């Protein structure tokens, strides 16, 4: 584990090729971050091809930002990761996967 | 790139699945037409309605002194006399019926001793605010249920509508992208309803989702419709600005600063109070006081003021009860992010909250273009210079219903459902231009930040001719840069493509707003000109933007001060 970094493994899915694979990102961080901030930072600073749902209800009720963190479904807006952590982020089993972390969210 | 194209025929196309779009779709379908309802994201999990606190207004039988006429007068007064009288009266008159329907849909409101809990909010002569249990999110869940029962409605989520199509002088459909299937869409419709919400995301501090950039305004403008009072953007007094994780969270000032509910205080960086709380000021007055405090150099490190509930004169259990009853989700959300509303000082500042101006409509949601309707926040001549609390969700239901009904009738009178494939060539050219620039340093999300900085600097609450002219110059540089945008080549949930399209919308809507703000040489409601600090009776008129010979044209339009409904 490196200090000043959060190591993030994201399960990518490309609907055009049908392929899934894990991609590793090293995100510089000085303080704890919500998982949603981590995903947004990767998109804005490291990889513009990452697909995720960029939405907040600011109340923790909409479930739009849900992902699996280390295998467990969480609300990314209100779950923290610490500097030095290595985490795995995957799409939730909630509807069909459209691309990367985006699912159709059908119940 | 080879594009897959899907053609769809429908009677009524509704763009946007928030409160207004959902209600419009239900009403159009109930009137016997086929409806296609499109949304940039998943219904109940996109748009602005799910974020709303849940306050609504309606004259119900709680206080005998109240009447729809009084509700109407309050809208006019609070709107600083820029509201269209027919629209304001339609809202007041229809609100009770629309609320009764929501109750019949199984949507729950807060109750007190067996009756709807009805309280007074700033700007109401008599108490007429009621409160959805679970806020705007629950409203959307209830409307979604109605939509799922209705076989006349097809819902298409994760869909961007990019152009409206016209035949002669009538809007006859639209073109867009389905981001789930990667298909280009060519839609033929008898009528189109815009229900796309506002453009608060042109500013950096806001309590709205990232997609609220003004799609409907730009679509309407491109189709030749009239837009009014775009300079008027409502700021909400209390939006959290720090810590970063809670940035954008609205904290209901009508609850936390109310001297009977919570008694919270606003404190400047010198630890001083600067407000009088009884009665609670209206939004436009309160934000002026907060901005003025910040402008005098008494703001916090992140440019706001502190909200402090520990200074309240009210006993803590009573405050806890108010918060648990009125804003439980906000409280829990902040708590989950390690921010304690009852104990911590929270940095707050006014953030953009509601787009007052927009597409000009009549009381049935009809725009100035045949076949094109608008409902909800995208419309522009209802609230005037300032919207009183809790009228927005009511607006979604009243005008969603009205536009849905009228659009269904119009669509039934138009038989032609032809496609115009020429729009596709134009559309494919536009997409290919984005895809052809390889490894471009110009990313759309970075340009969005530049637009927000510019709007905050020159077109915030306080404006001046010098600043606004500089804003136009700087915006034209951003416009040039946007021609160099390059993005990954795919139509499947391509956020960069969505943002590239949104940048074009934002640049154009920003220009319309700046031109309108330059035009209105007075201060009124949420538009404050440093060089014209007083209101001026000569300005009891709409600013008007329209497209003439491919140019943005600014003019004035008389306000309808007659009641004819």
XYZ file of C-alpha atoms in Angstrom:
672
model
C 0.000 0.000 0.000
C 1.240 3.445 -0.912
C 0.437 6.529 1.122
C -1.102 9.530 -0.664
C -2.879 7.178 -3.054
C -6.117 5.270 -3.331
C -5.748 2.178 -5.541
C -8.941 1.501 -7.453
C -9.778 -1.590 -9.513
C -12.840 -1.020 -11.675
C -14.681 -3.755 -13.558
C -15.092 -2.356 -17.059
C -17.646 -3.693 -19.543
C -17.616 -2.745 -23.215
C -21.031 -3.419 -24.823
C -19.586 -3.222 -28.343
C -17.042 -6.016 -27.854
C -18.947 -7.758 -25.053
C -15.688 -7.909 -23.038
C -15.260 -7.390 -19.304
C -11.950 -6.669 -17.596
C -10.551 -5.023 -14.473
C -8.697 -1.753 -14.885
C -6.450 -0.355 -12.179
C -6.240 3.368 -11.373
C -3.911 5.089 -8.909
C -5.651 8.149 -7.535
C -3.656 10.737 -5.578
C -5.474 11.574 -2.327
C -4.645 13.571 0.781
C -7.808 12.821 2.747
C -10.646 10.319 2.858
C -13.018 10.515 -0.095
C -16.511 9.254 -0.768
C -16.614 6.466 -3.368
C -18.636 8.811 -5.582
C -15.863 11.426 -5.397
C -13.324 8.701 -6.267
C -15.302 7.680 -9.381
C -15.813 11.301 -10.434
C -12.105 12.066 -9.990
C -11.101 9.068 -12.108
C -13.466 10.209 -14.868
C -12.402 13.860 -14.764
C -8.669 13.401 -14.199
C -7.657 9.950 -15.444
C -10.065 8.281 -17.858
C -12.812 10.027 -19.860
C -14.091 6.694 -21.215
C -15.361 5.502 -17.811
C -19.169 5.216 -17.714
C -20.981 5.861 -14.420
C -24.153 7.608 -13.282
C -23.246 11.173 -12.321
C -26.227 12.002 -10.129
C -26.914 12.985 -6.526
C -30.209 13.177 -4.715
C -28.412 14.660 -1.661
C -30.665 12.581 0.578
C -29.316 9.068 0.149
C -32.628 7.766 -1.195
C -32.378 7.477 -4.993
C -29.936 4.539 -5.221
C -28.685 5.931 -8.539
C -25.089 6.027 -7.303
C -25.057 2.436 -6.014
C -22.033 0.304 -6.879
C -20.431 -2.791 -5.409
C -17.498 -1.867 -3.210
C -15.311 -4.910 -2.573
C -18.264 -7.106 -3.507
C -20.867 -5.370 -1.356
C -23.572 -3.023 -2.708
C -23.241 0.473 -1.240
C -24.394 4.026 -1.899
C -21.262 5.624 -3.333
C -22.366 9.136 -2.269
C -22.123 8.300 1.412
C -19.455 5.594 1.755
C -15.904 6.658 2.482
C -12.540 5.197 1.473
C -9.304 6.091 3.209
C -5.977 7.175 1.806
C -3.845 4.060 1.222
C -6.850 1.779 0.640
C -7.024 -0.600 -2.325
C -10.614 -1.078 -3.448
C -12.606 -2.858 -6.137
C -15.646 -1.178 -7.696
C -18.172 -3.050 -9.848
C -21.653 -2.464 -11.217
C -24.564 -3.526 -8.984
C -26.774 -6.528 -9.849
C -29.726 -4.271 -10.418
C -30.976 -4.391 -14.001
C -28.799 -5.075 -17.029
C -25.285 -3.652 -17.359
C -25.187 -0.965 -20.077
C -21.501 -0.082 -19.786
C -18.896 -0.173 -16.984
C -20.693 0.936 -13.786
C -23.969 1.888 -15.492
C -26.892 -0.522 -15.231
C -30.504 -0.064 -16.306
C -31.510 0.027 -12.593
C -34.791 -1.778 -13.349
C -36.181 -3.425 -10.263
C -18.581 5.849 -37.824
C -21.550 3.737 -38.931
C -24.711 4.690 -37.112
C -27.649 2.439 -36.277
C -30.889 4.358 -36.783
C -34.243 3.677 -35.157
C -37.423 5.414 -36.310
C -40.380 5.823 -33.961
C -43.872 7.205 -34.540
C -45.870 8.561 -31.632
C -48.697 10.994 -31.001
C -47.116 12.955 -28.177
C -43.405 13.083 -27.388
C -42.660 14.231 -23.824
C -39.026 15.186 -23.204
C -38.046 14.904 -19.538
C -39.408 12.532 -16.886
C -39.535 14.765 -13.804
C -42.783 15.854 -12.158
C -44.035 17.898 -15.120
C -43.044 15.397 -17.818
C -44.479 12.442 -15.930
C -47.781 14.244 -15.268
C -47.945 15.448 -18.897
C -47.395 11.902 -20.166
C -50.155 10.537 -17.917
C -52.621 13.207 -19.046
C -51.829 12.880 -22.759
C -52.243 9.099 -22.467
C -55.506 9.491 -20.523
C -56.762 11.562 -23.430
C -56.344 8.631 -25.778
C -52.998 9.362 -27.401
C -49.839 7.277 -27.609
C -47.029 8.839 -25.644
C -43.262 8.444 -25.828
C -41.643 9.717 -22.618
C -37.878 10.228 -22.880
C -35.449 10.993 -20.096
C -31.701 11.705 -19.874
C -31.496 9.281 -16.954
C -33.665 6.660 -15.228
C -37.060 7.943 -14.080
C -37.140 8.692 -10.300
C -33.327 8.768 -10.440
C -32.705 11.706 -12.708
C -33.841 15.261 -13.112
C -34.631 17.799 -10.447
C -37.970 16.683 -8.964
C -36.513 13.768 -6.936
C -34.243 16.269 -5.159
C -37.079 18.522 -4.034
C -37.852 18.758 -0.340
C -41.471 17.910 -0.931
C -43.293 21.127 -0.085
C -46.274 21.896 -2.295
C -48.958 24.578 -2.161
C -52.720 24.437 -2.569
C -55.682 26.234 -1.116
C -57.401 23.490 0.846
C -60.086 23.789 3.460
C -57.685 24.304 6.363
C -57.997 28.087 6.672
C -61.348 29.573 5.574
C -59.834 32.988 4.929
C -57.676 31.606 2.101
C -58.827 31.401 -1.519
C -57.369 30.692 -4.986
C -57.667 34.463 -5.584
C -55.374 35.089 -2.590
C -52.918 32.406 -3.766
C -52.885 34.149 -7.169
C -52.228 37.540 -5.565
C -49.382 36.111 -3.507
C -47.689 34.692 -6.644
C -47.956 38.090 -8.357
C -46.637 39.944 -5.292
C -43.785 37.479 -4.653
C -42.948 37.473 -8.385
C -42.317 41.214 -8.140
C -45.046 41.739 -10.789
C -43.407 39.885 -13.674
C -45.823 36.911 -13.640
C -48.338 36.221 -16.393
C -51.730 36.553 -14.702
C -53.365 33.650 -16.542
C -50.543 31.289 -15.575
C -50.542 32.399 -11.940
C -54.315 32.011 -11.723
C -54.227 28.596 -13.426
C -51.772 27.405 -10.762
C -53.895 28.710 -7.894
C -57.167 27.421 -9.362
C -56.022 23.904 -10.350
C -53.696 23.146 -7.417
C -56.338 21.582 -5.108
C -57.560 19.218 -7.864
C -54.037 18.112 -8.758
C -53.225 17.448 -5.084
C -56.389 15.350 -4.704
C -55.260 13.291 -7.719
C -51.848 12.701 -6.179
C -53.569 11.451 -3.026
C -55.723 9.165 -5.208
C -52.484 7.869 -6.811
C -51.478 6.731 -3.327
C -48.876 9.464 -2.843
C -48.673 10.351 0.843
C -48.562 13.753 2.485
C -47.693 14.558 6.086
C -50.737 14.536 8.330
C -51.653 16.161 11.610
C -54.676 14.991 13.660
C -56.182 13.227 10.648
C -55.832 16.228 8.327
C -53.112 17.298 5.901
C -50.395 19.133 7.804
C -50.599 22.668 6.452
C -48.118 25.356 7.478
C -47.202 28.841 6.360
C -44.064 29.507 4.305
C -42.553 32.914 3.526
C -44.667 34.675 0.885
C -47.969 33.059 1.876
C -50.716 35.289 3.296
C -52.377 32.224 4.842
C -50.879 28.782 5.524
C -51.092 26.763 2.311
C -47.935 24.654 2.242
C -48.360 20.902 2.435
C -45.549 18.346 2.548
C -44.997 15.113 0.635
C -43.835 12.272 2.840
C -40.392 11.404 1.513
C -40.150 14.531 -0.643
C -39.955 14.809 -4.413
C -38.545 11.292 -4.648
C -41.813 9.814 -3.322
C -43.780 12.004 -5.716
C -41.777 10.502 -8.586
C -42.241 6.937 -7.320
C -46.012 7.498 -7.295
C -46.045 9.029 -10.776
C -43.816 6.235 -12.089
C -46.325 3.690 -10.772
C -49.112 5.423 -12.719
C -46.939 5.420 -15.835
C -46.171 1.726 -15.516
C -49.929 0.940 -15.378
C -50.572 2.987 -18.504
C -50.180 0.990 -21.707
C -50.319 4.141 -23.843
C -46.991 5.360 -22.436
C -43.609 4.076 -23.652
C -40.739 5.108 -21.419
C -37.281 5.519 -22.963
C -34.581 6.230 -20.367
C -30.932 7.270 -20.848
C -31.995 9.086 -23.995
C -30.665 12.442 -25.179
C -32.917 14.540 -27.398
C -30.668 16.813 -29.435
C -32.816 18.456 -32.093
C -36.477 19.179 -32.674
C -37.652 18.675 -36.242
C -40.045 20.995 -38.037
C -42.280 20.799 -41.048
C -43.260 24.229 -42.317
C -44.028 26.127 -39.128
C -44.933 23.109 -36.972
C -42.703 21.042 -34.660
C -43.220 17.450 -35.838
C -40.721 15.379 -33.896
C -37.169 15.131 -32.684
C -33.835 13.424 -33.125
C -31.640 12.005 -30.398
C -29.500 9.174 -29.051
C -30.519 6.155 -26.999
C -27.423 5.678 -24.842
C -28.479 2.167 -23.778
C -28.704 0.760 -27.307
C -26.262 3.098 -29.060
C -28.947 3.978 -31.603
C -29.709 7.279 -33.272
C -33.396 8.065 -32.902
C -35.643 9.761 -35.403
C -39.004 10.439 -33.799
C -42.118 11.621 -35.591
C -44.765 13.121 -33.310
C -48.027 15.018 -33.534
C -46.978 17.229 -30.634
C -43.883 17.678 -28.455
C -43.871 18.694 -24.788
C -40.678 20.084 -23.264
C -40.399 19.188 -19.581
C -36.644 19.379 -19.199
C -36.304 21.483 -16.050
C -33.906 24.346 -15.516
C -30.345 25.499 -16.176
C -28.946 25.929 -12.642
C -25.780 24.034 -13.596
C -24.456 27.093 -15.415
C -23.264 28.209 -11.963
C -20.779 26.439 -9.650
C -22.853 26.425 -6.424
C -26.182 24.697 -6.926
C -28.385 22.034 -5.348
C -29.375 20.522 -8.721
C -27.984 17.469 -10.575
C -25.223 17.860 -13.230
C -27.679 17.403 -16.123
C -29.670 20.599 -15.372
C -28.075 22.687 -18.125
C -31.124 24.045 -19.995
C -31.758 21.459 -22.754
C -35.360 22.583 -23.242
C -34.468 26.262 -23.561
C -31.995 25.511 -26.308
C -34.319 23.086 -28.133
C -37.095 25.686 -28.013
C -34.757 28.455 -29.164
C -33.522 26.360 -32.096
C -37.121 25.626 -33.073
C -37.837 29.377 -33.138
C -39.842 29.687 -29.910
C -39.911 32.781 -27.687
C -37.972 32.739 -24.394
C -38.558 35.284 -21.643
C -36.842 36.665 -18.527
C -33.812 34.385 -18.770
C -31.803 36.776 -16.555
C -33.900 35.634 -13.601
C -32.325 32.706 -11.786
C -33.405 31.988 -8.257
C -30.764 31.373 -5.656
C -31.675 29.297 -2.626
C -30.236 30.854 0.539
C -28.717 27.771 2.189
C -26.716 25.281 0.129
C -23.795 23.486 1.803
C -20.439 24.430 0.244
C -18.006 22.678 2.579
C -16.914 19.953 3.343
C -16.593 18.856 -0.301
C -18.476 15.575 0.284
C -21.712 17.391 1.225
C -21.313 20.215 -1.308
C -24.622 20.927 -3.057
C -26.882 19.741 -0.235
C -29.825 22.084 0.236
C -30.641 22.813 3.863
C -34.236 23.989 4.137
C -33.986 27.478 5.632
C -37.753 27.575 6.109
C -37.164 24.823 8.719
C -33.707 25.395 10.223
C -33.996 29.188 10.578
C -37.663 29.233 11.567
C -37.829 30.755 15.067
C -40.471 28.235 16.154
C -39.256 25.054 14.440
C -35.459 25.120 14.947
C -34.267 28.665 15.643
C -30.913 28.202 13.893
C -28.724 31.256 13.267
C -26.488 32.418 10.445
C -23.085 33.614 11.627
C -20.392 35.475 9.704
C -16.657 34.807 9.909
C -16.400 37.364 12.771
C -18.783 35.253 14.833
C -21.593 37.808 14.507
C -25.267 37.371 13.718
C -26.531 39.528 10.858
C -30.174 38.607 10.321
C -33.587 39.177 11.781
C -35.604 35.944 11.814
C -39.099 37.028 12.671
C -40.751 36.987 10.211
C -38.439 34.867 8.068
C -37.407 36.863 4.983
C -38.362 35.734 1.452
C -35.679 34.089 -0.641
C -34.641 37.092 -2.751
C -34.284 39.271 0.356
C -32.406 36.660 2.380
C -29.849 35.915 -0.342
C -29.180 39.634 -0.719
C -28.387 39.821 3.004
C -26.075 36.783 2.821
C -24.288 37.933 -0.346
C -23.881 41.395 1.138
C -22.271 39.913 4.258
C -19.839 37.924 2.106
C -19.121 40.962 -0.109
C -18.179 42.996 2.973
C -15.346 40.552 3.611
C -17.092 38.758 6.468
C -17.453 35.451 4.612
C -15.927 32.091 5.578
C -12.784 30.536 4.087
C -14.828 28.904 1.302
C -16.879 32.009 0.559
C -20.027 31.441 2.594
C -21.432 31.918 6.087
C -21.991 29.468 8.940
C -25.258 27.824 9.826
C -25.307 27.174 13.568
C -28.138 25.393 15.372
C -26.382 25.339 18.736
C -27.188 29.052 19.181
C -30.925 28.409 19.063
C -33.130 29.514 21.977
C -35.247 26.397 21.465
C -34.735 23.247 23.535
C -32.720 20.592 21.720
C -35.441 17.866 21.777
C -37.854 20.270 20.065
C -35.254 21.042 17.342
C -34.602 17.332 16.885
C -38.321 16.720 16.497
C -38.669 19.464 13.859
C -35.741 18.062 11.898
C -36.932 14.475 12.175
C -40.377 15.468 10.970
C -39.532 18.011 8.289
C -36.128 17.150 6.818
C -35.219 13.619 7.978
C -33.398 12.619 4.770
C -31.164 15.683 4.693
C -30.327 15.121 8.346
C -29.446 11.487 7.824
C -27.490 12.191 4.630
C -25.337 14.790 6.378
C -24.875 12.442 9.324
C -23.714 9.629 6.994
C -21.082 12.055 5.713
C -19.932 12.898 9.267
C -21.625 16.314 9.365
C -23.874 16.863 12.382
C -26.598 19.388 11.681
C -27.397 19.894 15.379
C -23.816 20.252 16.585
C -21.536 21.423 13.760
C -21.190 24.803 12.146
C -21.812 24.151 8.460
C -20.499 26.418 5.710
C -23.382 27.450 3.485
C -23.909 29.932 0.657
C -26.728 30.793 -1.724
C -26.767 28.353 -4.666
C -28.757 28.364 -7.894
C -31.995 26.549 -7.206
C -34.693 27.411 -9.725
C -34.777 28.843 -13.231
C -37.436 31.548 -13.199
C -37.231 32.531 -16.862
C -37.658 30.194 -19.806
C -39.948 29.273 -22.660
C -42.971 31.559 -23.002
C -46.238 29.615 -22.719
C -49.942 30.299 -22.457
C -52.039 28.815 -19.663
C -52.229 25.506 -21.610
C -48.470 25.189 -22.027
C -48.595 26.238 -25.687
C -45.364 27.926 -26.840
C -45.164 30.431 -29.683
C -44.543 27.524 -32.124
C -47.302 25.160 -33.288
C -47.002 21.616 -31.998
C -44.546 22.652 -29.258
C -45.621 22.772 -25.607
C -43.691 23.315 -22.382
C -44.442 22.545 -18.728
C -42.691 22.942 -15.402
C -39.424 24.730 -14.746
C -38.482 25.036 -18.442
C -41.379 27.471 -18.889
C -40.665 31.099 -18.150
C -43.555 33.417 -17.410
C -45.183 32.009 -14.273
C -43.132 32.911 -11.200
C -41.729 36.236 -12.364
C -38.816 37.724 -10.426
C -38.976 35.441 -7.394
C -40.675 32.122 -6.714
C -42.309 31.686 -3.328
C -41.572 28.452 -1.482
C -43.326 25.245 -2.546
C -44.988 26.500 -5.732
C -42.565 24.568 -7.981
C -43.830 21.023 -7.445
C -47.383 22.331 -7.710
C -46.420 23.930 -11.021
C -45.195 20.550 -12.325
C -48.602 18.983 -11.682
C -50.806 21.871 -12.806
C -48.939 22.587 -16.028
C -47.993 18.964 -16.736
C -51.728 18.204 -16.701
C -52.596 21.230 -18.838
C -49.855 20.703 -21.446
C -50.595 16.962 -21.614
C -54.281 17.552 -22.226
C -53.791 20.251 -24.846
C -50.933 18.459 -26.644
C -53.083 15.311 -26.900
C -55.869 17.322 -28.476
C -53.451 18.994 -30.889
C -51.764 15.697 -31.837
C -55.157 14.152 -32.583
C -55.817 16.928 -35.090
C -52.549 16.313 -36.963
C -52.485 13.090 -38.990
C -49.116 13.399 -40.642
C -46.409 11.241 -38.982
C -43.790 11.490 -41.737
C -40.071 11.402 -41.054
C -37.618 13.927 -42.328
C -34.374 11.976 -42.792
C -32.404 15.103 -43.729
C -32.021 15.887 -40.021
C -30.069 12.622 -39.657
C -27.318 13.690 -42.041
C -26.902 16.923 -40.136
C -26.888 15.020 -36.877
C -24.355 12.421 -38.057
C -22.084 15.210 -39.267
C -22.215 16.810 -35.824
C -21.328 13.556 -34.043
C -18.547 12.726 -36.481
C -17.042 16.168 -35.906
C -16.747 15.318 -32.182
C -15.262 11.891 -32.937
C -12.792 13.054 -35.595
C -10.664 15.202 -33.282
C -8.250 12.627 -31.865
C -6.444 13.183 -28.556
C -7.874 16.667 -28.191
C -6.788 18.514 -25.045
C -10.238 20.174 -25.025
C -12.543 18.076 -22.849
C -16.187 19.078 -22.471
C -16.180 18.674 -18.667
C -13.284 21.153 -18.430
C -15.181 23.676 -20.579
C -18.207 23.286 -18.301
C -16.024 24.411 -15.390
C -14.915 27.469 -17.349
C -18.521 28.398 -18.140
C -19.462 28.045 -14.465
C -16.538 30.221 -13.358
C -17.511 32.889 -15.867
C -21.163 32.867 -14.825
C -20.234 33.029 -11.149
C -17.809 35.909 -11.714
C -19.949 38.143 -13.939
C -23.506 36.805 -13.915
C -24.043 35.841 -10.271
C -26.478 37.638 -8.025
C -24.751 40.993 -8.593
C -24.346 42.170 -12.193
C -23.159 45.258 -14.077
C -22.883 46.367 -17.687
C -19.065 46.189 -17.605
C -19.068 42.690 -16.144
C -21.763 41.380 -18.464
C -19.954 42.705 -21.548
C -16.760 41.058 -20.382
C -18.736 37.855 -19.859
C -19.845 37.944 -23.510
C -16.228 38.362 -24.663
C -14.955 35.506 -22.505
C -17.862 33.318 -23.563
C -16.965 33.775 -27.225
C -13.474 32.431 -26.440
C -15.015 29.362 -24.791
C -17.255 28.983 -27.847
C -14.160 28.916 -30.092
C -12.466 26.377 -27.826
C -15.564 24.171 -27.947
C -15.014 23.692 -31.685
C -11.879 21.694 -30.785
C -13.680 19.232 -28.504
C -12.633 15.634 -29.107
C -14.282 12.641 -27.442
C -14.184 8.821 -27.382
C -16.001 7.258 -30.349
C -19.069 5.410 -29.087
C -22.775 6.062 -28.641
C -23.106 3.609 -25.713
C -23.402 5.604 -22.490
C -20.692 8.011 -23.598
C -20.591 10.655 -20.868
C -18.145 12.757 -22.859
C -20.587 12.876 -25.758
C -23.412 13.873 -23.426
C -21.191 16.567 -21.918
C -20.076 17.812 -25.357
C -23.721 18.267 -26.309
C -24.403 19.897 -22.947
C -21.508 22.324 -23.464
C -23.115 23.551 -26.691
C -26.381 24.016 -24.781
C -24.644 25.796 -21.899
C -22.731 28.212 -24.134
C -25.898 29.209 -25.952
C -28.098 29.434 -22.871
C -25.352 31.441 -21.104
C -25.314 33.887 -23.996
C -29.107 34.250 -23.845
C -28.916 34.863 -20.088
C -26.166 37.478 -20.422
C -27.999 39.330 -23.215
C -31.176 39.328 -21.111
C -29.300 40.522 -18.010
C -27.743 43.367 -20.012
C -31.153 44.328 -21.337
C -32.926 44.568 -17.959
C -31.465 47.838 -16.636
C -33.091 47.660 -13.214
C -33.021 45.437 -10.130
C -35.975 43.183 -9.432
C -36.378 39.887 -7.579
C -33.358 37.723 -8.243
C -31.845 40.073 -10.835
C -29.613 42.668 -9.180
C -27.794 45.274 -11.301
C -25.131 47.163 -9.334
C -25.388 50.000 -11.878
C -29.221 50.095 -11.643
C -29.888 49.158 -8.004
C -33.585 50.174 -7.929
C -36.639 48.612 -9.503
C -38.164 50.697 -12.273
C -41.861 50.690 -13.270
C -40.827 51.004 -16.924
C -39.439 47.497 -16.550
C -42.756 45.784 -15.850
C -42.119 43.872 -19.055
C -40.485 40.565 -20.082
C -37.080 40.447 -21.715
C -37.514 38.358 -24.849
C -35.004 36.170 -26.708
C -35.746 34.635 -30.077
C -33.866 33.419 -33.133
C -33.950 35.600 -36.203
C -31.881 34.751 -39.284
C -29.788 32.419 -37.129
C -28.957 35.226 -34.691
C -29.986 35.682 -31.083
C -32.277 38.658 -30.907
C -33.118 40.485 -27.678
C -36.323 42.500 -27.338
C -39.131 43.201 -24.866
C -42.514 41.541 -24.580
C -45.538 42.872 -22.731
C -46.586 40.893 -19.656
C -50.122 39.557 -19.735
C -51.892 41.491 -16.946
C -55.383 40.325 -17.864
C -57.291 37.386 -16.499
C -59.002 35.552 -19.320
C -59.385 32.054 -17.883
